[in-house]
Short mmCIF file of C-alpha atoms and ligand atoms in Angstrom, two decimals:
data_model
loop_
_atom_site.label_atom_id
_atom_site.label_comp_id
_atom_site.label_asym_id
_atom_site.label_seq_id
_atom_site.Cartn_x
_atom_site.Cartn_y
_atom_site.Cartn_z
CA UNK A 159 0.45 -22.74 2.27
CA UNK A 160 -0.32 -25.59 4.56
CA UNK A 161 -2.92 -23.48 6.84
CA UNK A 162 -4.54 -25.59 10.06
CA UNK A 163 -7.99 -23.95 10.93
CA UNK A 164 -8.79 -24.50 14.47
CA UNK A 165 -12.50 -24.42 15.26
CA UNK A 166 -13.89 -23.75 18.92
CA UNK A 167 -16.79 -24.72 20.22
CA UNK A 168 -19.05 -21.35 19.74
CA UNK A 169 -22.10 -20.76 17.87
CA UNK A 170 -20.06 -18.86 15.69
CA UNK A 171 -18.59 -22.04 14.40
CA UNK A 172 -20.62 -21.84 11.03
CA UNK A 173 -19.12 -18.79 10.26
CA UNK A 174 -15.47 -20.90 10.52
CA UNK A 175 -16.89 -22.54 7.15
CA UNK A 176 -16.43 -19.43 5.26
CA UNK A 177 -12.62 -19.18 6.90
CA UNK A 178 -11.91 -22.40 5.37
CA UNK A 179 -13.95 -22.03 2.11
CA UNK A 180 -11.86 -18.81 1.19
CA UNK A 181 -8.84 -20.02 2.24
CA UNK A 182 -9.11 -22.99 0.05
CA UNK A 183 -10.58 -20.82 -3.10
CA UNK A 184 -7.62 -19.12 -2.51
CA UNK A 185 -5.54 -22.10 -2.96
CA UNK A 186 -4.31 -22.91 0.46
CA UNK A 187 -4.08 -26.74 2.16
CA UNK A 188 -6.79 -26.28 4.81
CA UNK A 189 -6.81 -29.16 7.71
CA UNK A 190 -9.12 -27.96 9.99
CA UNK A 191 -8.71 -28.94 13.58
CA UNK A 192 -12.06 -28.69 15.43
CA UNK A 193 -13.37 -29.12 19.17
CA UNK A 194 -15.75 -31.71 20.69
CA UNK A 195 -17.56 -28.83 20.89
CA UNK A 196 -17.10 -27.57 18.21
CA UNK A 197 -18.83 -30.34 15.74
CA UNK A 198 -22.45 -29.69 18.18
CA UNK A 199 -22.52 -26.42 16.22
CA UNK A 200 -21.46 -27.59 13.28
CA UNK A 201 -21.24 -30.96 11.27
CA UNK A 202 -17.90 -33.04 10.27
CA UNK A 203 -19.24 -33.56 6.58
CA UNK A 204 -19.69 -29.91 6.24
CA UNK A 205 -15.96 -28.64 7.30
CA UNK A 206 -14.39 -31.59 5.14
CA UNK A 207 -16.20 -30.88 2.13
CA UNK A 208 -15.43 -27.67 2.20
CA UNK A 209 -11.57 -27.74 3.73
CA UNK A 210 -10.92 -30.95 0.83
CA UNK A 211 -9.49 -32.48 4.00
CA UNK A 212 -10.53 -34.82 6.44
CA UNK A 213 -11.28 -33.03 10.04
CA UNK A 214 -9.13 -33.97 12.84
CA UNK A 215 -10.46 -33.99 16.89
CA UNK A 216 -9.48 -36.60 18.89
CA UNK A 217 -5.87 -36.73 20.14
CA UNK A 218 -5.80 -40.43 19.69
CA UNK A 219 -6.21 -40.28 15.99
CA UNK A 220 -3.03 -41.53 14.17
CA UNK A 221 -0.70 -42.37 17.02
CA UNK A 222 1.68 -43.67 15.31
CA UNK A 223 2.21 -40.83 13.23
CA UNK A 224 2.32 -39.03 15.84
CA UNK A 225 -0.82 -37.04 14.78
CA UNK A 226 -0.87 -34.71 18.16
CA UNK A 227 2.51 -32.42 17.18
CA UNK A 228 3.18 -33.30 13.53
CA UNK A 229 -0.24 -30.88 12.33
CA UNK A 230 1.21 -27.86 14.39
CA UNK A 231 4.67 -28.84 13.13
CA UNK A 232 4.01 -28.68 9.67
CA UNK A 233 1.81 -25.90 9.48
CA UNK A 234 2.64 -22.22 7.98
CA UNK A 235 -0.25 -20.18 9.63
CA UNK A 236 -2.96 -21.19 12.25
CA UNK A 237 -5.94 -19.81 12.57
CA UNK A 238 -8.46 -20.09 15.41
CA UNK A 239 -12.02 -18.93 14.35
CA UNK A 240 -14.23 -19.19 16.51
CA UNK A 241 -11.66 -18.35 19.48
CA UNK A 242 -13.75 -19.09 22.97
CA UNK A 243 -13.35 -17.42 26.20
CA UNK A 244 -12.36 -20.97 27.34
CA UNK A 245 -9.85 -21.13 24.01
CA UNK A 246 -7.79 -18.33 24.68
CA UNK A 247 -7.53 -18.95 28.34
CA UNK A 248 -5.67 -22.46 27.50
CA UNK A 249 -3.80 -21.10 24.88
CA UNK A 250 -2.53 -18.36 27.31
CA UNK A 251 -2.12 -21.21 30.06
CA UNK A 252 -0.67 -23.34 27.30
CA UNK A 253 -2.97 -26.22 28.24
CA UNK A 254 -3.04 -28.83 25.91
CA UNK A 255 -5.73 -31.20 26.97
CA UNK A 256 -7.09 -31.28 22.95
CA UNK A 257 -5.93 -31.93 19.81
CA UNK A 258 -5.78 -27.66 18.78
CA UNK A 259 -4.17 -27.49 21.99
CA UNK A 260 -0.83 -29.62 21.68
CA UNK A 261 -1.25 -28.12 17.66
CA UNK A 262 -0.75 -24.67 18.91
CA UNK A 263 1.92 -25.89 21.40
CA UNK A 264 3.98 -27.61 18.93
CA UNK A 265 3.96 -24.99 16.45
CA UNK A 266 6.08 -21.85 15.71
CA UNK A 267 4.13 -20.66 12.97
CA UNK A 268 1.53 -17.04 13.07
CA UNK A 269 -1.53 -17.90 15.03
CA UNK A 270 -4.03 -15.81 14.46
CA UNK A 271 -7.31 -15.40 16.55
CA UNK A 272 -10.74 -14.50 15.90
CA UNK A 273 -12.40 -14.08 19.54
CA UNK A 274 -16.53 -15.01 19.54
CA UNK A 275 -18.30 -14.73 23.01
CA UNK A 276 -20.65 -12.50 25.15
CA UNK A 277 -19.86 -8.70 25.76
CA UNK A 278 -19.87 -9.79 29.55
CA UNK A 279 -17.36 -12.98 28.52
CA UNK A 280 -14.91 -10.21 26.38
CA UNK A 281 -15.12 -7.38 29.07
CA UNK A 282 -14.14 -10.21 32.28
CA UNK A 283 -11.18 -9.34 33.80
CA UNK A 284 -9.64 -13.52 32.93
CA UNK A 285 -10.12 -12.45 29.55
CA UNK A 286 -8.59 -8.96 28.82
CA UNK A 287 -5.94 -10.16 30.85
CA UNK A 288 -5.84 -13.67 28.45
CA UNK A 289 -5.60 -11.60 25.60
CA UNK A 290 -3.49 -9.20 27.04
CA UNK A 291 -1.48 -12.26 27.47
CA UNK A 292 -1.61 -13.67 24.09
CA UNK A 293 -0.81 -10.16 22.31
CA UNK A 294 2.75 -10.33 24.46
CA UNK A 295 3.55 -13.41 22.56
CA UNK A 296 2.89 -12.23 19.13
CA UNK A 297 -0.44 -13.96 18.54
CA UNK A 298 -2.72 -12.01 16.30
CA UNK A 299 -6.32 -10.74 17.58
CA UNK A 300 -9.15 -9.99 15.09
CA UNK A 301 -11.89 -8.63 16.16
CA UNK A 302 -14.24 -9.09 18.09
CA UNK A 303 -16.65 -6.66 16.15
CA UNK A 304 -19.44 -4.77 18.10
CA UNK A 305 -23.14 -5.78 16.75
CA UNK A 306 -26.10 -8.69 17.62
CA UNK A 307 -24.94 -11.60 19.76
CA UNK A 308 -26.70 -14.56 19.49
CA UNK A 309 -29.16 -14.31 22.02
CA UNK A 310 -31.56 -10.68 22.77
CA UNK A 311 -28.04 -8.64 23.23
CA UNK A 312 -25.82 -6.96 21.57
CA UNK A 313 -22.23 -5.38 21.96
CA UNK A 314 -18.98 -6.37 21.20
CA UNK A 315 -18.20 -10.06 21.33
CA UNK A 316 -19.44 -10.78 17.66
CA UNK A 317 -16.63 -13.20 15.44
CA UNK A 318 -14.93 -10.91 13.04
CA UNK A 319 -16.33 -11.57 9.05
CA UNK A 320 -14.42 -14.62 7.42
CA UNK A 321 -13.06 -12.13 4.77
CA UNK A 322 -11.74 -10.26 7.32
CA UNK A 323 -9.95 -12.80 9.50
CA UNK A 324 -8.62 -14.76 6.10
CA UNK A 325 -7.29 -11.19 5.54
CA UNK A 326 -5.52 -11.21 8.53
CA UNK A 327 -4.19 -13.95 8.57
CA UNK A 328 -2.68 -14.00 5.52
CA UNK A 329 -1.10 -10.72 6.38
CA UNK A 330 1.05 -12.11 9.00
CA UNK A 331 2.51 -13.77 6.05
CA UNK A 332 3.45 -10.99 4.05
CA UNK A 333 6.83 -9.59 4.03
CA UNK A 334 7.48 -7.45 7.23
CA UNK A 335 9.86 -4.69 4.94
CA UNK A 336 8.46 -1.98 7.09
CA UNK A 337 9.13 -2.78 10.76
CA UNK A 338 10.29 -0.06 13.26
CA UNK A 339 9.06 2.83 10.61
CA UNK A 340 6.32 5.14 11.30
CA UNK A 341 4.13 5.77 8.71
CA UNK A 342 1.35 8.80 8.94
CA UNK A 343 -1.28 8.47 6.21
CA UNK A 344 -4.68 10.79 5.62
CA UNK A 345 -7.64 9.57 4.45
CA UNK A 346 -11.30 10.57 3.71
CA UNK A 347 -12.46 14.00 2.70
CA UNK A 348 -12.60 16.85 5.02
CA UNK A 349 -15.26 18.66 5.79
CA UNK A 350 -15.95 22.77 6.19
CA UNK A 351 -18.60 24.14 8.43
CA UNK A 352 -20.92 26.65 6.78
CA UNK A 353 -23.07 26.32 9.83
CA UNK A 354 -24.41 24.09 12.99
CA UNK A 355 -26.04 21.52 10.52
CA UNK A 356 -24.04 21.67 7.40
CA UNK A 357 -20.61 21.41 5.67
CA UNK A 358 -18.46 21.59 2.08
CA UNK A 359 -17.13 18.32 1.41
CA UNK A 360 -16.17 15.80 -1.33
CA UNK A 361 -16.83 12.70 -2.38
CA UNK A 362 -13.66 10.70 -1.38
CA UNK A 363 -14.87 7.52 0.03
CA UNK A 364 -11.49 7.16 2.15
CA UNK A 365 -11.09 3.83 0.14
CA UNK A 366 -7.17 4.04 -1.23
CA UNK A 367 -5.88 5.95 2.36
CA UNK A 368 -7.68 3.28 4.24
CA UNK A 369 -5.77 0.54 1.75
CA UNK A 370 -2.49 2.18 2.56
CA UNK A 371 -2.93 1.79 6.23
CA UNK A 372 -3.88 -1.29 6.14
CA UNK A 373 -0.98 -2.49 3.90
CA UNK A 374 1.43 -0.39 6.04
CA UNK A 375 -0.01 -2.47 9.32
CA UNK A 376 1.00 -5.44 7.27
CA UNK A 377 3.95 -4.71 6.44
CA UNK A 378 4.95 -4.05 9.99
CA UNK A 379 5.02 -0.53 9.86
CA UNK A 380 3.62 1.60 13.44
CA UNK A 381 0.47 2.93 11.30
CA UNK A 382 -1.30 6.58 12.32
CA UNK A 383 -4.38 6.98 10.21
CA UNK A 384 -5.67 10.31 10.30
CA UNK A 385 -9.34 10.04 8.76
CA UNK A 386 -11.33 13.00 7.52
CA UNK A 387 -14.62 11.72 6.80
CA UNK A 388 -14.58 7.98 5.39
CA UNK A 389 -17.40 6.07 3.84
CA UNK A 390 -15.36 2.51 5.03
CA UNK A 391 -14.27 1.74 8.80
CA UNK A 392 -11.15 2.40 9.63
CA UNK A 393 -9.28 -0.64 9.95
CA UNK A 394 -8.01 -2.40 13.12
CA UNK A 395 -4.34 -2.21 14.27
CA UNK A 396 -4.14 1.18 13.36
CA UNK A 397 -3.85 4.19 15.16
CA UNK A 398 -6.98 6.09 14.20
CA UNK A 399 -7.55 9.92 15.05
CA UNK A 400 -10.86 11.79 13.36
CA UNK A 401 -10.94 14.97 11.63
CA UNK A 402 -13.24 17.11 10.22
CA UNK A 403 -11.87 20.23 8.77
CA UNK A 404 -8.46 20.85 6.63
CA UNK A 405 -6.95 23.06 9.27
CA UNK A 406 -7.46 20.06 11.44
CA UNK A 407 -6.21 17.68 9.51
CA UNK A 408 -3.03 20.27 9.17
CA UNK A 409 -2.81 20.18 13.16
CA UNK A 410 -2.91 16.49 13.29
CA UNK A 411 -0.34 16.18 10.64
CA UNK A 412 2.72 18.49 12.24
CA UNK A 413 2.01 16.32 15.70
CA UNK A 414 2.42 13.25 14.02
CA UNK A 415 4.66 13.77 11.10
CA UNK A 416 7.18 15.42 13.66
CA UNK A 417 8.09 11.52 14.48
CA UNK A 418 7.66 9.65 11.38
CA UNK A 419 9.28 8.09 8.48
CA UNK A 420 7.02 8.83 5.90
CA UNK A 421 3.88 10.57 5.22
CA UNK A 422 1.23 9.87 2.36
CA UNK A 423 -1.40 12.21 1.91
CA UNK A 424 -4.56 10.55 0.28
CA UNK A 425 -6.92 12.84 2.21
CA UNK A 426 -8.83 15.00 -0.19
CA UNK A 427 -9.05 18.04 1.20
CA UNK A 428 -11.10 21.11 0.98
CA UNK A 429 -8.61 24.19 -0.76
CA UNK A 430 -10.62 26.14 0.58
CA UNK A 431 -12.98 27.07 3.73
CA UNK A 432 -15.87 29.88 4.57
CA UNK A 433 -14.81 32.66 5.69
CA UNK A 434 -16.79 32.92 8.49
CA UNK A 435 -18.81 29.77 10.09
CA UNK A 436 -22.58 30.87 11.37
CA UNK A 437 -23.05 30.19 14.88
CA UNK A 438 -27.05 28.89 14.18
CA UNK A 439 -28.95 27.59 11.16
CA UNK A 440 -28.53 29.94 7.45
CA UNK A 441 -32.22 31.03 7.06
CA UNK A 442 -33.24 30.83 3.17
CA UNK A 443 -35.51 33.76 4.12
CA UNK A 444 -32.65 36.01 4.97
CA UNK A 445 -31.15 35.68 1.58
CA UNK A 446 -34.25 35.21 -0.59
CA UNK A 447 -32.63 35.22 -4.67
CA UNK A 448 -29.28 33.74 -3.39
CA UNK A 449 -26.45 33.15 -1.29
CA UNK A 450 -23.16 34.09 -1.52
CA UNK A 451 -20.54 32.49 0.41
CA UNK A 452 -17.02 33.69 1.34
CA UNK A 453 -14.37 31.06 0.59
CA UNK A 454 -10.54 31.72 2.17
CA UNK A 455 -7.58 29.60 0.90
CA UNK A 456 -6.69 26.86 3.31
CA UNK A 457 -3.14 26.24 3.82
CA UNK A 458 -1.59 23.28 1.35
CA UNK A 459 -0.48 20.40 3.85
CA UNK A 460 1.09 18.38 1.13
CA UNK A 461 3.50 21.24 0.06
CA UNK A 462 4.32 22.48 3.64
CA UNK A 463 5.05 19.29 5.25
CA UNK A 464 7.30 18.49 2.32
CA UNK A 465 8.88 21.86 2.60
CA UNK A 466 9.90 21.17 6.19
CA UNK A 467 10.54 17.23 5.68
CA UNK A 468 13.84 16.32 7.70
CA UNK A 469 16.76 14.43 5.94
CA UNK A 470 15.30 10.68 5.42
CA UNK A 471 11.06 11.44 5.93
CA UNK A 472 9.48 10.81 2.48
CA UNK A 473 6.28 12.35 1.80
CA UNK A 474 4.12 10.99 -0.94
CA UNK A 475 0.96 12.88 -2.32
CA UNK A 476 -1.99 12.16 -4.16
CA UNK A 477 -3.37 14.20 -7.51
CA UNK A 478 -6.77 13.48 -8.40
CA UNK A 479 -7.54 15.16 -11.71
CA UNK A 480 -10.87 15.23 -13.71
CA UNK A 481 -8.73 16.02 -17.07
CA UNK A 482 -9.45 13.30 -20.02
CA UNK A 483 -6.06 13.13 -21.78
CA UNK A 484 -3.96 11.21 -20.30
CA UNK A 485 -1.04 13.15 -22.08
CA UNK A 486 -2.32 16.17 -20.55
CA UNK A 487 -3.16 14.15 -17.48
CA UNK A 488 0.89 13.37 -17.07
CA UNK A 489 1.46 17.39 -17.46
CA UNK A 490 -1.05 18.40 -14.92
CA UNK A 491 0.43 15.59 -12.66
CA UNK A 492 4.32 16.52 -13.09
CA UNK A 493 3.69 20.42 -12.73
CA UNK A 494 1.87 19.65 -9.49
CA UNK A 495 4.52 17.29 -8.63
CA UNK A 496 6.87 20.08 -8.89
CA UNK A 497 4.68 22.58 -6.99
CA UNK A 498 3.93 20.27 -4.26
CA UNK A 499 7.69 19.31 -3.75
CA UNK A 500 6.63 15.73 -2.52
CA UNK A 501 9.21 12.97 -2.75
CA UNK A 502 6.70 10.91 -5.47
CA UNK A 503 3.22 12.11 -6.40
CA UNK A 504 0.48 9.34 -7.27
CA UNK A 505 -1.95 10.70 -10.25
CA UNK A 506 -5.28 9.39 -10.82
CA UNK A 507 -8.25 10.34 -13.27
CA UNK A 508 -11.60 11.13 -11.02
CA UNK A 509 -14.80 11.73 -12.41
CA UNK A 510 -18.02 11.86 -12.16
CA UNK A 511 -18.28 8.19 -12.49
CA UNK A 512 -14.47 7.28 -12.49
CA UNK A 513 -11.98 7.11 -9.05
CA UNK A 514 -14.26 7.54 -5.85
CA UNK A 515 -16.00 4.97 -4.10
CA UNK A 516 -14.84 2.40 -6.80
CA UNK A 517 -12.81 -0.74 -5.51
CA UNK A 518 -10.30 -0.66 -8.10
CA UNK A 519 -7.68 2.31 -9.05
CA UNK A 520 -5.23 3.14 -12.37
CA UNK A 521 -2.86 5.17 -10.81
CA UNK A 522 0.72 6.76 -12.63
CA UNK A 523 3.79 7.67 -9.94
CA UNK A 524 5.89 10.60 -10.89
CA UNK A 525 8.87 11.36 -9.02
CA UNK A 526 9.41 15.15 -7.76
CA UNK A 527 11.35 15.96 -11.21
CA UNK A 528 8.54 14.77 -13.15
CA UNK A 529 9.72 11.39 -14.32
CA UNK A 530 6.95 8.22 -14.32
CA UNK A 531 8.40 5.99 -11.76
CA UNK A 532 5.69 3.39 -11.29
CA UNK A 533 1.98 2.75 -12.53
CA UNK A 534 0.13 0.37 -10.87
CA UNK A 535 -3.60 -0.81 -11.40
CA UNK A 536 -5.95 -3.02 -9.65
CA UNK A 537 -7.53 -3.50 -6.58
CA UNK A 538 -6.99 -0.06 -4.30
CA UNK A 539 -5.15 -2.59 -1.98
CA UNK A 540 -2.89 -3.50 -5.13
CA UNK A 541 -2.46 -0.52 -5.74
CA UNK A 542 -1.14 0.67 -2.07
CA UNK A 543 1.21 -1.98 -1.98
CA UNK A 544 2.91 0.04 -5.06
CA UNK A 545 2.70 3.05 -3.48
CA UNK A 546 4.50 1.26 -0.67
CA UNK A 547 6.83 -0.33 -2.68
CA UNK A 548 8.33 2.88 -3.47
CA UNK A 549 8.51 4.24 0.19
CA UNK A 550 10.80 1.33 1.08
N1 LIG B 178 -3.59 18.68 -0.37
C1 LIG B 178 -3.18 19.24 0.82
N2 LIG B 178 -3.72 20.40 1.26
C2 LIG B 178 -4.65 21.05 0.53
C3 LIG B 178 -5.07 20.49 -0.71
C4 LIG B 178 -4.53 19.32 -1.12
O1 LIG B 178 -2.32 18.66 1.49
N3 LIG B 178 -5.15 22.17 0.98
C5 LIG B 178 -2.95 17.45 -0.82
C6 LIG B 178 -3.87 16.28 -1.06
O2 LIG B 178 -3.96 15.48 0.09
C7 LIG B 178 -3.16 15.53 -2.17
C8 LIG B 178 -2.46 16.63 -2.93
O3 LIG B 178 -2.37 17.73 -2.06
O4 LIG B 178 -2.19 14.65 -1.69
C9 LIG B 178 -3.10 17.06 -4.20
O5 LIG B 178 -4.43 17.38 -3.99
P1 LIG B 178 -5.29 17.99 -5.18
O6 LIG B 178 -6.63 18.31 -4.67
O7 LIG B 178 -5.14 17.12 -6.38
O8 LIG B 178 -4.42 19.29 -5.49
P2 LIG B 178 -4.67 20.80 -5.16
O9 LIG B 178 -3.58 21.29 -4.29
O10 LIG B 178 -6.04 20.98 -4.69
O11 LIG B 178 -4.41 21.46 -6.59
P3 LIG B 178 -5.48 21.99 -7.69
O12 LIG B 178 -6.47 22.83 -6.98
O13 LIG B 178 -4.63 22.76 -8.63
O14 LIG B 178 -6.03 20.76 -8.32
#
């Protein structure tokens, strides 16, 4: 892909070295397209060593070929990281009184933009209404994140991580097979109160469900993540709502199942809950050789939402089994399968060591009836792309 990396003139300008250097590890034709101001923070020899291209500024470079329109024209993807206050108001004006600016303006390809300035500069009323602006048209917003600003504040402002704006970015290049569909998925493990200060849980990391979600978003699809608790962020241009407990998670699920295409439950949640939840701290002194705690059965989401799926919702679950055969593995998965009455169940091997937190998944796909329709292995991202596959 012929990508054109604009760079603004921000402090966070170094950070638009990494944009370019993963781009171009990643095999991409980088031409970076930087600011007057934009070379103060940062120097020419270091963006065209890195992009493999020379850097262009100056409108009246290359004249005669035209140099002003012919980058934007022949791009695939534009990126603008750093994105300044004073950026996205021209690109929202459609001011063109630089070289990035008649780029943008004579290109039809994705632009994506990573915004980098004060809290004060993101909260003002030009800029939400800039952005505002620029989201109308289709341009792409990533970020800002919330943490330390370059001077003694902090808040949000800060440029989005080069990993995740190249993400981004090359997400708007993905195939969009899931526009105008809904999809719900759960994430995370839920947790049980036993008391005020403490919970049952599990150790899913929210990893895979927050890989679905984010492949859904890129695929086009209207994305409502419901998280138990995760150990990663949820992901922007999602719809995010928090959870704690399974009967929670059940709530959440009939609201937003009732108008969706498809539901994919990677939450792990608890089977069961105590029976009764202390209103202050469990004192070890009241229950001095041991404690013995009440579990009751919390309803199965999976199986009940399939149960009452309409004609056309597909609901995909998630079996995460500590058994070591992977013969016996396959039987576990296809009886539960059939229990569950999902449309496709996706098996995986957990242990102790094996499945949660890890980046990377194995996973086997059986269909309702039983049958292996899919494996897939890889990155959990990889791997939710398969899972996707299937849904459309
Ligand atoms: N699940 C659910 N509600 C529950 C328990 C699990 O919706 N109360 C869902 C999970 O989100 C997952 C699937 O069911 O998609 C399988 O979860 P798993 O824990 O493997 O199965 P269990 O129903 O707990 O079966 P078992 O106890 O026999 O392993």
């Amino acid at each position: 892909m012929r990508i054109v990396v604009g760079v603004a003139g921000g402090i966070a300008a170094y950070k638009a070295v990494g944009v370019a250097r993963e781009l171009v590890l990643l095999g991409h034709d980088v031409h970076v397209v930087a600011t007057e101001a934009a070379l103060r923070f940062v120097g020419r020899p270091t963006l065209e060593a890195i992009s493999r291209n020379p850097v262009e500024t100056d409108l009246f470079d290359g004249v005669a070929e035209v140099r002003h329109v012919a980058l934007g024209q022949s791009a695939d993807l534009i990126v603008v990281a750093p994105a300044t206050a004073n950026t996205l108001a021209k690109l929202a004006a459609g001011i063109a009184d630089d070289l990035l600016g008649t780029t943008i303006l004579a290109s039809t390809a994705p632009l994506v933009v990573a915004p980098a300035m004060h809290t004060e500069m993101w909260q003002n009323a030009a800029t939400v209404a800039n952005v505002a602006t620029l989201r109308d048209r289709g341009v792409h917003v990533v970020g800002p994140a919330s943490g330390q600003l370059t001077g003694s504040d902090s808040g949000p402002g800060r440029m989005a991580e080069p990993s995740e704006i190249v993400d981004a970015a090359l997400a708007t290049l993905r195939v969009q097979d899931l526009v105008g569909r809904r999809v719900v998925v759960t994430a995370g493990g839920t947790r049980e109160p036993l008391d005020p200060v403490r919970f049952l849980g599990n150790r899913s990391s929210g990893r895979q469900g927050v890989a679905l979600a984010e492949a859904a978003r890129d695929r086009g699809a209207e994305v409502v993540l419901l998280a138990a608790h995760l150990e990663v962020p949820a992901p922007s241009g999602v719809r995010t709502r928090t959870v704690e407990t399974a009967l929670e998670l059940r709530e959440a699920v009939q609201e937003e199942f009732a108008s969706a295409d498809a539901l994919v439950m990677a939450a792990a949640v608890a089977d069961f809950r105590p029976e009764q939840v202390q209103d202050s701290k469990i004192k070890k002194d009241a229950h001095p050789e041991k404690l013995q705690l009440e579990l009751v059965r919390n309803p199965d989401i999976l199986a009940e939402t399939a149960a009452s799926a309409r004609e056309g919702q597909r609901v995909i679950g998630f079996a995460a089994e500590t058994e070591p055969d992977a013969d016996a593995l396959l039987e576990i998965g296809r009886a539960k399968a059939a229990r569950k009455g999902a449309d496709h169940l996706v098996l995986n091997k957990v242990g102790w060591r094996e499945g949660f937190a890890q980046e990377h998944n194995a996973v086997v796909i059986v269909s309702r009836a039983g049958d292996i329709v899919t494996e897939a292995s890889g990155s959990k991202r990889e791997v939710a792309d398969a899972i996707l596959d299937l849904l459309v």
